[in-house]
Short mmCIF file of N, CA, C and O in Angstrom, two decimals:
data_model
loop_
_atom_site.label_atom_id
_atom_site.label_comp_id
_atom_site.label_asym_id
_atom_site.label_seq_id
_atom_site.Cartn_x
_atom_site.Cartn_y
_atom_site.Cartn_z
N MET A 1185 0.82 -1.20 0.00
CA MET A 1185 0.00 0.00 0.00
C MET A 1185 0.86 1.25 0.00
O MET A 1185 0.59 2.19 -0.72
N PHE A 1186 1.93 1.27 0.84
CA PHE A 1186 2.76 2.46 0.90
C PHE A 1186 3.43 2.73 -0.44
O PHE A 1186 3.57 3.88 -0.84
N TYR A 1187 3.85 1.65 -1.12
CA TYR A 1187 4.47 1.85 -2.42
C TYR A 1187 3.48 2.49 -3.37
O TYR A 1187 3.83 3.39 -4.12
N GLN A 1188 2.22 2.04 -3.33
CA GLN A 1188 1.20 2.61 -4.21
C GLN A 1188 0.98 4.09 -3.92
O GLN A 1188 0.86 4.89 -4.85
N ILE A 1189 0.94 4.46 -2.66
CA ILE A 1189 0.78 5.87 -2.30
C ILE A 1189 1.96 6.67 -2.82
O ILE A 1189 1.80 7.73 -3.42
N ASN A 1190 3.15 6.15 -2.60
CA ASN A 1190 4.35 6.85 -3.07
C ASN A 1190 4.38 6.95 -4.59
O ASN A 1190 4.82 7.97 -5.14
N GLU A 1191 3.92 5.93 -5.25
CA GLU A 1191 3.84 5.94 -6.70
C GLU A 1191 2.85 7.01 -7.18
O GLU A 1191 3.14 7.76 -8.12
N LEU A 1192 1.71 7.11 -6.50
CA LEU A 1192 0.73 8.15 -6.83
C LEU A 1192 1.29 9.54 -6.58
O LEU A 1192 1.06 10.47 -7.36
N ILE A 1193 2.04 9.69 -5.50
CA ILE A 1193 2.67 10.98 -5.22
C ILE A 1193 3.63 11.33 -6.34
O ILE A 1193 3.61 12.46 -6.85
N GLU A 1194 4.45 10.39 -6.74
CA GLU A 1194 5.43 10.63 -7.82
C GLU A 1194 4.72 11.06 -9.11
O GLU A 1194 5.08 12.07 -9.72
N VAL A 1195 3.72 10.30 -9.51
CA VAL A 1195 3.00 10.59 -10.76
C VAL A 1195 2.36 11.97 -10.71
O VAL A 1195 2.48 12.76 -11.65
N ASN A 1196 1.73 12.28 -9.60
CA ASN A 1196 0.99 13.54 -9.53
C ASN A 1196 1.87 14.75 -9.27
O ASN A 1196 1.54 15.86 -9.69
N LEU A 1197 3.01 14.54 -8.64
CA LEU A 1197 3.99 15.64 -8.55
C LEU A 1197 4.46 16.02 -9.94
O LEU A 1197 4.59 17.21 -10.26
N GLN A 1198 4.70 15.00 -10.76
CA GLN A 1198 5.11 15.26 -12.15
C GLN A 1198 4.02 16.02 -12.89
O GLN A 1198 4.31 16.98 -13.62
N LEU A 1199 2.76 15.59 -12.72
CA LEU A 1199 1.65 16.28 -13.38
C LEU A 1199 1.56 17.74 -12.93
O LEU A 1199 1.37 18.63 -13.76
N LEU A 1200 1.66 17.94 -11.64
CA LEU A 1200 1.61 19.30 -11.11
C LEU A 1200 2.75 20.15 -11.67
O LEU A 1200 2.56 21.30 -12.06
N PHE A 1201 3.94 19.58 -11.68
CA PHE A 1201 5.11 20.30 -12.15
C PHE A 1201 4.97 20.70 -13.62
O PHE A 1201 5.37 21.80 -14.02
N LYS A 1202 4.38 19.82 -14.42
CA LYS A 1202 4.22 20.08 -15.85
C LYS A 1202 3.01 20.94 -16.17
O LYS A 1202 2.91 21.45 -17.29
N SER A 1203 2.11 21.11 -15.22
CA SER A 1203 0.90 21.90 -15.47
C SER A 1203 1.26 23.38 -15.62
O SER A 1203 2.27 23.85 -15.10
N GLU A 1204 0.42 24.08 -16.34
CA GLU A 1204 0.69 25.48 -16.67
C GLU A 1204 0.92 26.37 -15.45
O GLU A 1204 1.87 27.12 -15.39
N ASN A 1205 0.05 26.27 -14.47
CA ASN A 1205 0.16 27.13 -13.28
C ASN A 1205 0.67 26.39 -12.06
O ASN A 1205 0.54 26.87 -10.94
N LYS A 1206 1.23 25.19 -12.28
CA LYS A 1206 1.70 24.34 -11.17
C LYS A 1206 0.57 24.05 -10.19
O LYS A 1206 0.76 24.00 -8.99
N SER A 1207 -0.63 23.86 -10.75
CA SER A 1207 -1.78 23.52 -9.92
C SER A 1207 -2.74 22.64 -10.72
O SER A 1207 -2.78 22.70 -11.95
N LEU A 1208 -3.48 21.81 -9.98
CA LEU A 1208 -4.47 20.93 -10.58
C LEU A 1208 -5.71 20.88 -9.69
O LEU A 1208 -5.60 20.97 -8.47
N MET A 1209 -6.84 20.71 -10.32
CA MET A 1209 -8.07 20.46 -9.58
C MET A 1209 -8.01 19.01 -9.09
O MET A 1209 -7.33 18.17 -9.68
N PHE A 1210 -8.72 18.71 -8.02
CA PHE A 1210 -8.75 17.34 -7.50
C PHE A 1210 -9.06 16.35 -8.62
O PHE A 1210 -8.48 15.27 -8.69
N SER A 1211 -9.99 16.70 -9.47
CA SER A 1211 -10.46 15.79 -10.52
C SER A 1211 -9.42 15.53 -11.61
O SER A 1211 -9.60 14.64 -12.43
N GLU A 1212 -8.31 16.28 -11.62
CA GLU A 1212 -7.29 16.11 -12.65
C GLU A 1212 -6.17 15.16 -12.25
O GLU A 1212 -5.30 14.86 -13.07
N PHE A 1213 -6.16 14.69 -11.02
CA PHE A 1213 -5.12 13.77 -10.56
C PHE A 1213 -5.32 12.41 -11.21
O PHE A 1213 -6.44 11.99 -11.47
N LYS A 1214 -4.20 11.72 -11.47
CA LYS A 1214 -4.26 10.45 -12.19
C LYS A 1214 -3.43 9.37 -11.51
O LYS A 1214 -2.57 9.67 -10.69
N ASP A 1215 -3.70 8.12 -11.93
CA ASP A 1215 -2.87 7.02 -11.45
C ASP A 1215 -1.73 6.81 -12.46
O ASP A 1215 -1.61 7.55 -13.44
N LYS A 1216 -0.92 5.79 -12.23
CA LYS A 1216 0.26 5.58 -13.08
C LYS A 1216 -0.11 5.23 -14.52
O LYS A 1216 0.70 5.37 -15.43
N ASN A 1217 -1.33 4.77 -14.74
CA ASN A 1217 -1.78 4.42 -16.09
C ASN A 1217 -2.50 5.57 -16.79
O ASN A 1217 -3.02 5.40 -17.88
N GLY A 1218 -2.55 6.73 -16.11
CA GLY A 1218 -3.20 7.88 -16.71
C GLY A 1218 -4.70 7.95 -16.47
O GLY A 1218 -5.37 8.85 -16.95
N LYS A 1219 -5.22 7.00 -15.69
CA LYS A 1219 -6.64 6.99 -15.36
C LYS A 1219 -6.91 7.99 -14.24
O LYS A 1219 -6.15 8.07 -13.28
N LYS A 1220 -7.99 8.76 -14.36
CA LYS A 1220 -8.33 9.73 -13.32
C LYS A 1220 -8.60 9.03 -12.00
O LYS A 1220 -9.24 7.99 -11.95
N LEU A 1221 -8.09 9.63 -10.94
CA LEU A 1221 -8.32 9.10 -9.59
C LEU A 1221 -9.68 9.57 -9.10
O LEU A 1221 -10.15 10.63 -9.49
N ASP A 1222 -10.25 8.78 -8.23
CA ASP A 1222 -11.40 9.29 -7.50
C ASP A 1222 -10.86 10.39 -6.60
O ASP A 1222 -9.67 10.42 -6.29
N GLU A 1223 -11.71 11.28 -6.19
CA GLU A 1223 -11.24 12.36 -5.31
C GLU A 1223 -10.93 11.77 -3.95
O GLU A 1223 -11.81 11.61 -3.11
N MET A 1224 -9.68 11.42 -3.76
CA MET A 1224 -9.23 10.79 -2.53
C MET A 1224 -8.68 11.87 -1.61
O MET A 1224 -7.49 12.20 -1.65
N ILE A 1225 -9.54 12.42 -0.79
CA ILE A 1225 -9.16 13.51 0.10
C ILE A 1225 -7.97 13.14 0.96
O ILE A 1225 -7.06 13.94 1.17
N GLU A 1226 -7.94 11.90 1.44
CA GLU A 1226 -6.83 11.46 2.29
C GLU A 1226 -5.50 11.55 1.54
O GLU A 1226 -4.49 11.92 2.12
N PHE A 1227 -5.52 11.22 0.26
CA PHE A 1227 -4.31 11.29 -0.55
C PHE A 1227 -3.81 12.73 -0.65
O PHE A 1227 -2.64 13.01 -0.47
N PHE A 1228 -4.73 13.66 -0.92
CA PHE A 1228 -4.35 15.07 -1.02
C PHE A 1228 -3.82 15.57 0.33
O PHE A 1228 -2.87 16.35 0.39
N GLN A 1229 -4.43 15.09 1.41
CA GLN A 1229 -3.98 15.50 2.74
C GLN A 1229 -2.58 14.96 3.05
O GLN A 1229 -1.78 15.65 3.70
N ILE A 1230 -2.28 13.77 2.56
CA ILE A 1230 -0.92 13.22 2.74
C ILE A 1230 0.08 14.11 2.00
O ILE A 1230 1.12 14.47 2.55
N MET A 1231 -0.25 14.47 0.77
CA MET A 1231 0.66 15.33 -0.01
C MET A 1231 0.83 16.69 0.67
O MET A 1231 1.92 17.25 0.68
N GLU A 1232 -0.26 17.20 1.25
CA GLU A 1232 -0.18 18.49 1.94
C GLU A 1232 0.65 18.36 3.22
O GLU A 1232 1.48 19.21 3.53
N LYS A 1233 0.46 17.26 3.95
CA LYS A 1233 1.24 17.02 5.17
C LYS A 1233 2.73 16.95 4.87
O LYS A 1233 3.56 17.41 5.65
N GLU A 1234 3.07 16.37 3.72
CA GLU A 1234 4.47 16.27 3.30
C GLU A 1234 4.99 17.60 2.74
O GLU A 1234 6.14 17.69 2.32
N LYS A 1235 4.13 18.61 2.74
CA LYS A 1235 4.47 19.97 2.27
C LYS A 1235 4.78 20.02 0.77
O LYS A 1235 5.54 20.87 0.31
N LEU A 1236 4.18 19.09 0.02
CA LEU A 1236 4.37 19.06 -1.43
C LEU A 1236 3.36 19.94 -2.14
O LEU A 1236 3.65 20.47 -3.22
N ILE A 1237 2.19 20.08 -1.54
CA ILE A 1237 1.12 20.88 -2.12
C ILE A 1237 0.45 21.73 -1.05
O ILE A 1237 0.61 21.46 0.15
N GLU A 1238 -0.28 22.72 -1.51
CA GLU A 1238 -1.20 23.47 -0.65
C GLU A 1238 -2.58 23.31 -1.26
O GLU A 1238 -2.75 23.47 -2.47
N ILE A 1239 -3.55 22.98 -0.43
CA ILE A 1239 -4.91 22.79 -0.92
C ILE A 1239 -5.66 24.10 -0.77
O ILE A 1239 -5.65 24.72 0.29
N GLU A 1240 -6.32 24.47 -1.87
CA GLU A 1240 -7.11 25.70 -1.89
C GLU A 1240 -8.43 25.35 -2.57
O GLU A 1240 -8.46 25.09 -3.78
N ASN A 1241 -9.51 25.33 -1.79
CA ASN A 1241 -10.81 24.87 -2.28
C ASN A 1241 -10.65 23.46 -2.80
O ASN A 1241 -10.27 22.58 -2.07
N ARG A 1242 -10.89 23.19 -4.06
CA ARG A 1242 -10.76 21.84 -4.61
C ARG A 1242 -9.58 21.78 -5.58
O ARG A 1242 -9.57 21.01 -6.52
N LYS A 1243 -8.59 22.60 -5.29
CA LYS A 1243 -7.42 22.70 -6.15
C LYS A 1243 -6.16 22.50 -5.31
O LYS A 1243 -6.09 22.90 -4.15
N CYS A 1244 -5.15 21.88 -5.92
CA CYS A 1244 -3.86 21.67 -5.25
C CYS A 1244 -2.79 22.47 -5.98
O CYS A 1244 -2.66 22.38 -7.20
N ASN A 1245 -2.06 23.25 -5.22
CA ASN A 1245 -0.96 24.05 -5.77
C ASN A 1245 0.37 23.44 -5.34
O ASN A 1245 0.56 23.13 -4.16
N LEU A 1246 1.28 23.30 -6.27
CA LEU A 1246 2.60 22.78 -5.98
C LEU A 1246 3.37 23.79 -5.13
O LEU A 1246 3.41 24.98 -5.45
N THR A 1247 3.97 23.33 -4.05
CA THR A 1247 4.77 24.22 -3.21
C THR A 1247 6.19 24.32 -3.76
O THR A 1247 6.58 23.54 -4.63
N GLU A 1248 6.95 25.24 -3.23
CA GLU A 1248 8.37 25.34 -3.62
C GLU A 1248 9.10 24.05 -3.26
O GLU A 1248 9.96 23.60 -4.00
N PHE A 1249 8.75 23.47 -2.12
CA PHE A 1249 9.37 22.22 -1.73
C PHE A 1249 9.02 21.11 -2.72
O PHE A 1249 9.89 20.34 -3.13
N GLY A 1250 7.75 21.03 -3.12
CA GLY A 1250 7.33 20.03 -4.09
C GLY A 1250 8.07 20.20 -5.41
O GLY A 1250 8.51 19.23 -6.03
N LYS A 1251 8.23 21.45 -5.81
CA LYS A 1251 8.99 21.75 -7.04
C LYS A 1251 10.43 21.28 -6.89
O LYS A 1251 11.00 20.66 -7.80
N SER A 1252 11.02 21.55 -5.76
CA SER A 1252 12.40 21.15 -5.49
C SER A 1252 12.55 19.63 -5.53
O SER A 1252 13.55 19.12 -6.06
N VAL A 1253 11.58 18.92 -4.97
CA VAL A 1253 11.62 17.46 -4.97
C VAL A 1253 11.68 16.94 -6.41
O VAL A 1253 12.50 16.09 -6.75
N ILE A 1254 10.82 17.47 -7.27
CA ILE A 1254 10.79 17.03 -8.67
C ILE A 1254 12.09 17.40 -9.38
O ILE A 1254 12.67 16.60 -10.11
N GLU A 1255 12.58 18.60 -9.16
CA GLU A 1255 13.80 19.05 -9.83
C GLU A 1255 15.04 18.26 -9.38
O GLU A 1255 16.04 18.24 -10.08
N ASN A 1256 14.94 17.62 -8.22
CA ASN A 1256 16.09 16.88 -7.69
C ASN A 1256 15.90 15.37 -7.75
O ASN A 1256 16.42 14.64 -6.92
N GLY A 1257 15.14 14.90 -8.73
CA GLY A 1257 15.05 13.46 -8.95
C GLY A 1257 13.70 12.84 -8.68
O GLY A 1257 13.50 11.67 -8.99
N GLY A 1258 12.80 13.55 -8.06
CA GLY A 1258 11.46 13.02 -7.82
C GLY A 1258 11.26 12.50 -6.41
O GLY A 1258 12.16 12.54 -5.56
N TRP A 1259 10.06 12.03 -6.16
CA TRP A 1259 9.64 11.61 -4.83
C TRP A 1259 10.43 10.41 -4.33
O TRP A 1259 10.87 10.37 -3.19
N PHE A 1260 10.66 9.40 -5.18
CA PHE A 1260 11.39 8.22 -4.73
C PHE A 1260 12.84 8.57 -4.39
O PHE A 1260 13.41 8.04 -3.43
N GLU A 1261 13.43 9.44 -5.15
CA GLU A 1261 14.80 9.89 -4.85
C GLU A 1261 14.83 10.64 -3.52
O GLU A 1261 15.74 10.46 -2.71
N HIS A 1262 13.81 11.45 -3.28
CA HIS A 1262 13.69 12.17 -2.01
C HIS A 1262 13.60 11.19 -0.84
O HIS A 1262 14.26 11.36 0.18
N LEU A 1263 12.78 10.14 -1.00
CA LEU A 1263 12.65 9.13 0.05
C LEU A 1263 13.97 8.41 0.31
O LEU A 1263 14.31 8.11 1.46
N LYS A 1264 14.74 8.13 -0.75
CA LYS A 1264 16.05 7.49 -0.59
C LYS A 1264 16.98 8.38 0.22
O LYS A 1264 17.72 7.89 1.08
N LYS A 1265 16.96 9.67 -0.06
CA LYS A 1265 17.81 10.62 0.67
C LYS A 1265 17.43 10.65 2.14
O LYS A 1265 18.31 10.68 3.02
N ILE A 1266 16.14 10.65 2.43
CA ILE A 1266 15.68 10.65 3.83
C ILE A 1266 16.15 9.38 4.53
O ILE A 1266 16.63 9.44 5.66
N GLU A 1267 16.01 8.25 3.87
CA GLU A 1267 16.43 6.98 4.45
C GLU A 1267 17.94 6.98 4.72
O GLU A 1267 18.40 6.51 5.76
N LYS A 1268 18.71 7.53 3.80
CA LYS A 1268 20.16 7.60 3.97
C LYS A 1268 20.52 8.45 5.18
O LYS A 1268 21.38 8.08 5.98
N VAL A 1269 19.84 9.57 5.35
CA VAL A 1269 20.08 10.44 6.50
C VAL A 1269 19.74 9.71 7.80
O VAL A 1269 20.49 9.78 8.78
N LYS A 1270 18.63 8.97 7.81
CA LYS A 1270 18.24 8.21 9.01
C LYS A 1270 19.30 7.17 9.35
O LYS A 1270 19.64 6.99 10.52
N ILE A 1271 19.79 6.47 8.34
CA ILE A 1271 20.82 5.44 8.56
C ILE A 1271 22.09 6.09 9.11
O ILE A 1271 22.68 5.59 10.07
N GLU A 1272 22.51 7.19 8.52
CA GLU A 1272 23.71 7.88 8.99
C GLU A 1272 23.54 8.35 10.43
O GLU A 1272 24.46 8.24 11.24
N LYS A 1273 22.36 8.87 10.75
CA LYS A 1273 22.10 9.34 12.10
C LYS A 1273 22.15 8.18 13.09
O LYS A 1273 22.72 8.30 14.17
N THR A 1274 21.60 7.05 12.70
CA THR A 1274 21.62 5.85 13.55
C THR A 1274 23.06 5.39 13.77
O THR A 1274 23.44 5.02 14.89
N GLU A 1275 23.87 5.42 12.71
CA GLU A 1275 25.27 5.01 12.84
C GLU A 1275 26.02 5.93 13.78
O GLU A 1275 26.82 5.47 14.60
N VAL A 1276 25.78 7.22 13.69
CA VAL A 1276 26.44 8.19 14.58
C VAL A 1276 26.02 7.93 16.02
O VAL A 1276 26.87 7.92 16.92
N GLU A 1277 24.72 7.71 16.25
CA GLU A 1277 24.23 7.43 17.60
C GLU A 1277 24.84 6.14 18.15
O GLU A 1277 25.21 6.07 19.31
N THR A 1278 24.96 5.13 17.30
CA THR A 1278 25.55 3.85 17.72
C THR A 1278 27.00 4.05 18.13
O THR A 1278 27.43 3.56 19.18
N LYS A 1279 27.77 4.78 17.32
CA LYS A 1279 29.18 5.04 17.65
C LYS A 1279 29.29 5.84 18.94
O LYS A 1279 30.16 5.57 19.77
N LYS A 1280 28.40 6.80 19.12
CA LYS A 1280 28.41 7.63 20.33
C LYS A 1280 28.14 6.75 21.55
O LYS A 1280 28.84 6.85 22.56
N ASN A 1281 27.16 5.85 21.45
CA ASN A 1281 26.83 4.95 22.56
C ASN A 1281 27.97 3.98 22.84
O ASN A 1281 28.23 3.66 24.00
N GLU A 1282 28.66 3.52 21.79
CA GLU A 1282 29.81 2.64 21.99
C GLU A 1282 30.91 3.35 22.76
O GLU A 1282 31.52 2.78 23.67
N LYS A 1283 31.17 4.62 22.42
CA LYS A 1283 32.19 5.39 23.13
C LYS A 1283 31.81 5.58 24.59
O LYS A 1283 32.65 5.48 25.48
N ILE A 1284 30.53 5.84 24.85
CA ILE A 1284 30.06 6.01 26.23
C ILE A 1284 30.26 4.72 27.00
O ILE A 1284 30.73 4.73 28.14
N ASN A 1285 29.94 3.57 26.39
CA ASN A 1285 30.10 2.28 27.07
C ASN A 1285 31.56 1.98 27.35
O ASN A 1285 31.89 1.47 28.42
N VAL A 1286 32.44 2.29 26.42
CA VAL A 1286 33.88 2.08 26.64
C VAL A 1286 34.35 2.95 27.80
O VAL A 1286 35.06 2.48 28.70
N THR A 1287 33.92 4.20 27.81
CA THR A 1287 34.31 5.11 28.90
C THR A 1287 33.78 4.60 30.23
O THR A 1287 34.51 4.61 31.24
N LYS A 1288 32.55 4.13 30.28
CA LYS A 1288 31.98 3.59 31.52
C LYS A 1288 32.78 2.38 31.99
O LYS A 1288 33.06 2.24 33.17
N ASN A 1289 33.13 1.50 31.05
CA ASN A 1289 33.89 0.30 31.42
C ASN A 1289 35.27 0.66 31.96
O ASN A 1289 35.75 0.04 32.91
N ILE A 1290 35.93 1.63 31.36
CA ILE A 1290 37.24 2.08 31.85
C ILE A 1290 37.10 2.65 33.25
O ILE A 1290 37.89 2.34 34.14
N PHE A 1291 36.04 3.46 33.45
CA PHE A 1291 35.81 4.07 34.76
C PHE A 1291 35.52 2.98 35.80
O PHE A 1291 36.05 3.03 36.91
N LYS A 1292 34.71 1.99 35.45
CA LYS A 1292 34.42 0.88 36.38
C LYS A 1292 35.69 0.11 36.73
O LYS A 1292 35.93 -0.24 37.86
N SER A 1293 36.52 -0.13 35.73
CA SER A 1293 37.78 -0.84 35.96
C SER A 1293 38.66 -0.03 36.91
O SER A 1293 39.30 -0.60 37.80
N PHE A 1294 38.68 1.27 36.72
CA PHE A 1294 39.49 2.16 37.58
C PHE A 1294 38.99 2.08 39.02
O PHE A 1294 39.78 2.01 39.95
N LEU A 1295 37.67 2.12 39.20
CA LEU A 1295 37.09 2.07 40.56
C LEU A 1295 37.35 0.72 41.23
O LEU A 1295 37.50 0.66 42.46
N ASN A 1296 37.41 -0.33 40.46
CA ASN A 1296 37.62 -1.67 41.02
C ASN A 1296 39.09 -2.02 41.21
O ASN A 1296 39.42 -3.03 41.80
N PHE A 1297 39.96 -1.16 40.73
CA PHE A 1297 41.39 -1.42 40.83
C PHE A 1297 41.83 -1.28 42.27
O PHE A 1297 41.51 -0.33 42.96
N LYS A 1298 42.54 -2.29 42.76
CA LYS A 1298 43.03 -2.26 44.14
C LYS A 1298 44.54 -2.27 44.14
O LYS A 1298 45.16 -2.98 43.37
N LEU A 1299 45.09 -1.47 45.00
CA LEU A 1299 46.54 -1.41 45.12
C LEU A 1299 47.07 -2.44 46.07
O LEU A 1299 46.56 -2.91 46.96
#
């Protein structure tokens, strides 16, 4: 399901980007095969939550962020970059915790040392 949502986001970001005013009515959104989508309010709300669009009445306007996402490889590329940042952050936290554990062990050894 998540892949399908992401695929719809990718397709419709492209449509928005290529549209004359960088905006589309709800009824103009399509699936990957070019078939019109039902007006899926939840889908538009997801895109708005991700700051890709702004909803105005029954129309969606591409945001600067949405434009940037398309210009930099599209939605799937954006998701890959986010995942890479999360992995790097996790690795940094892991290394930091390892250093803390080593320091704790050294300190414990020092306290247990008897002359």
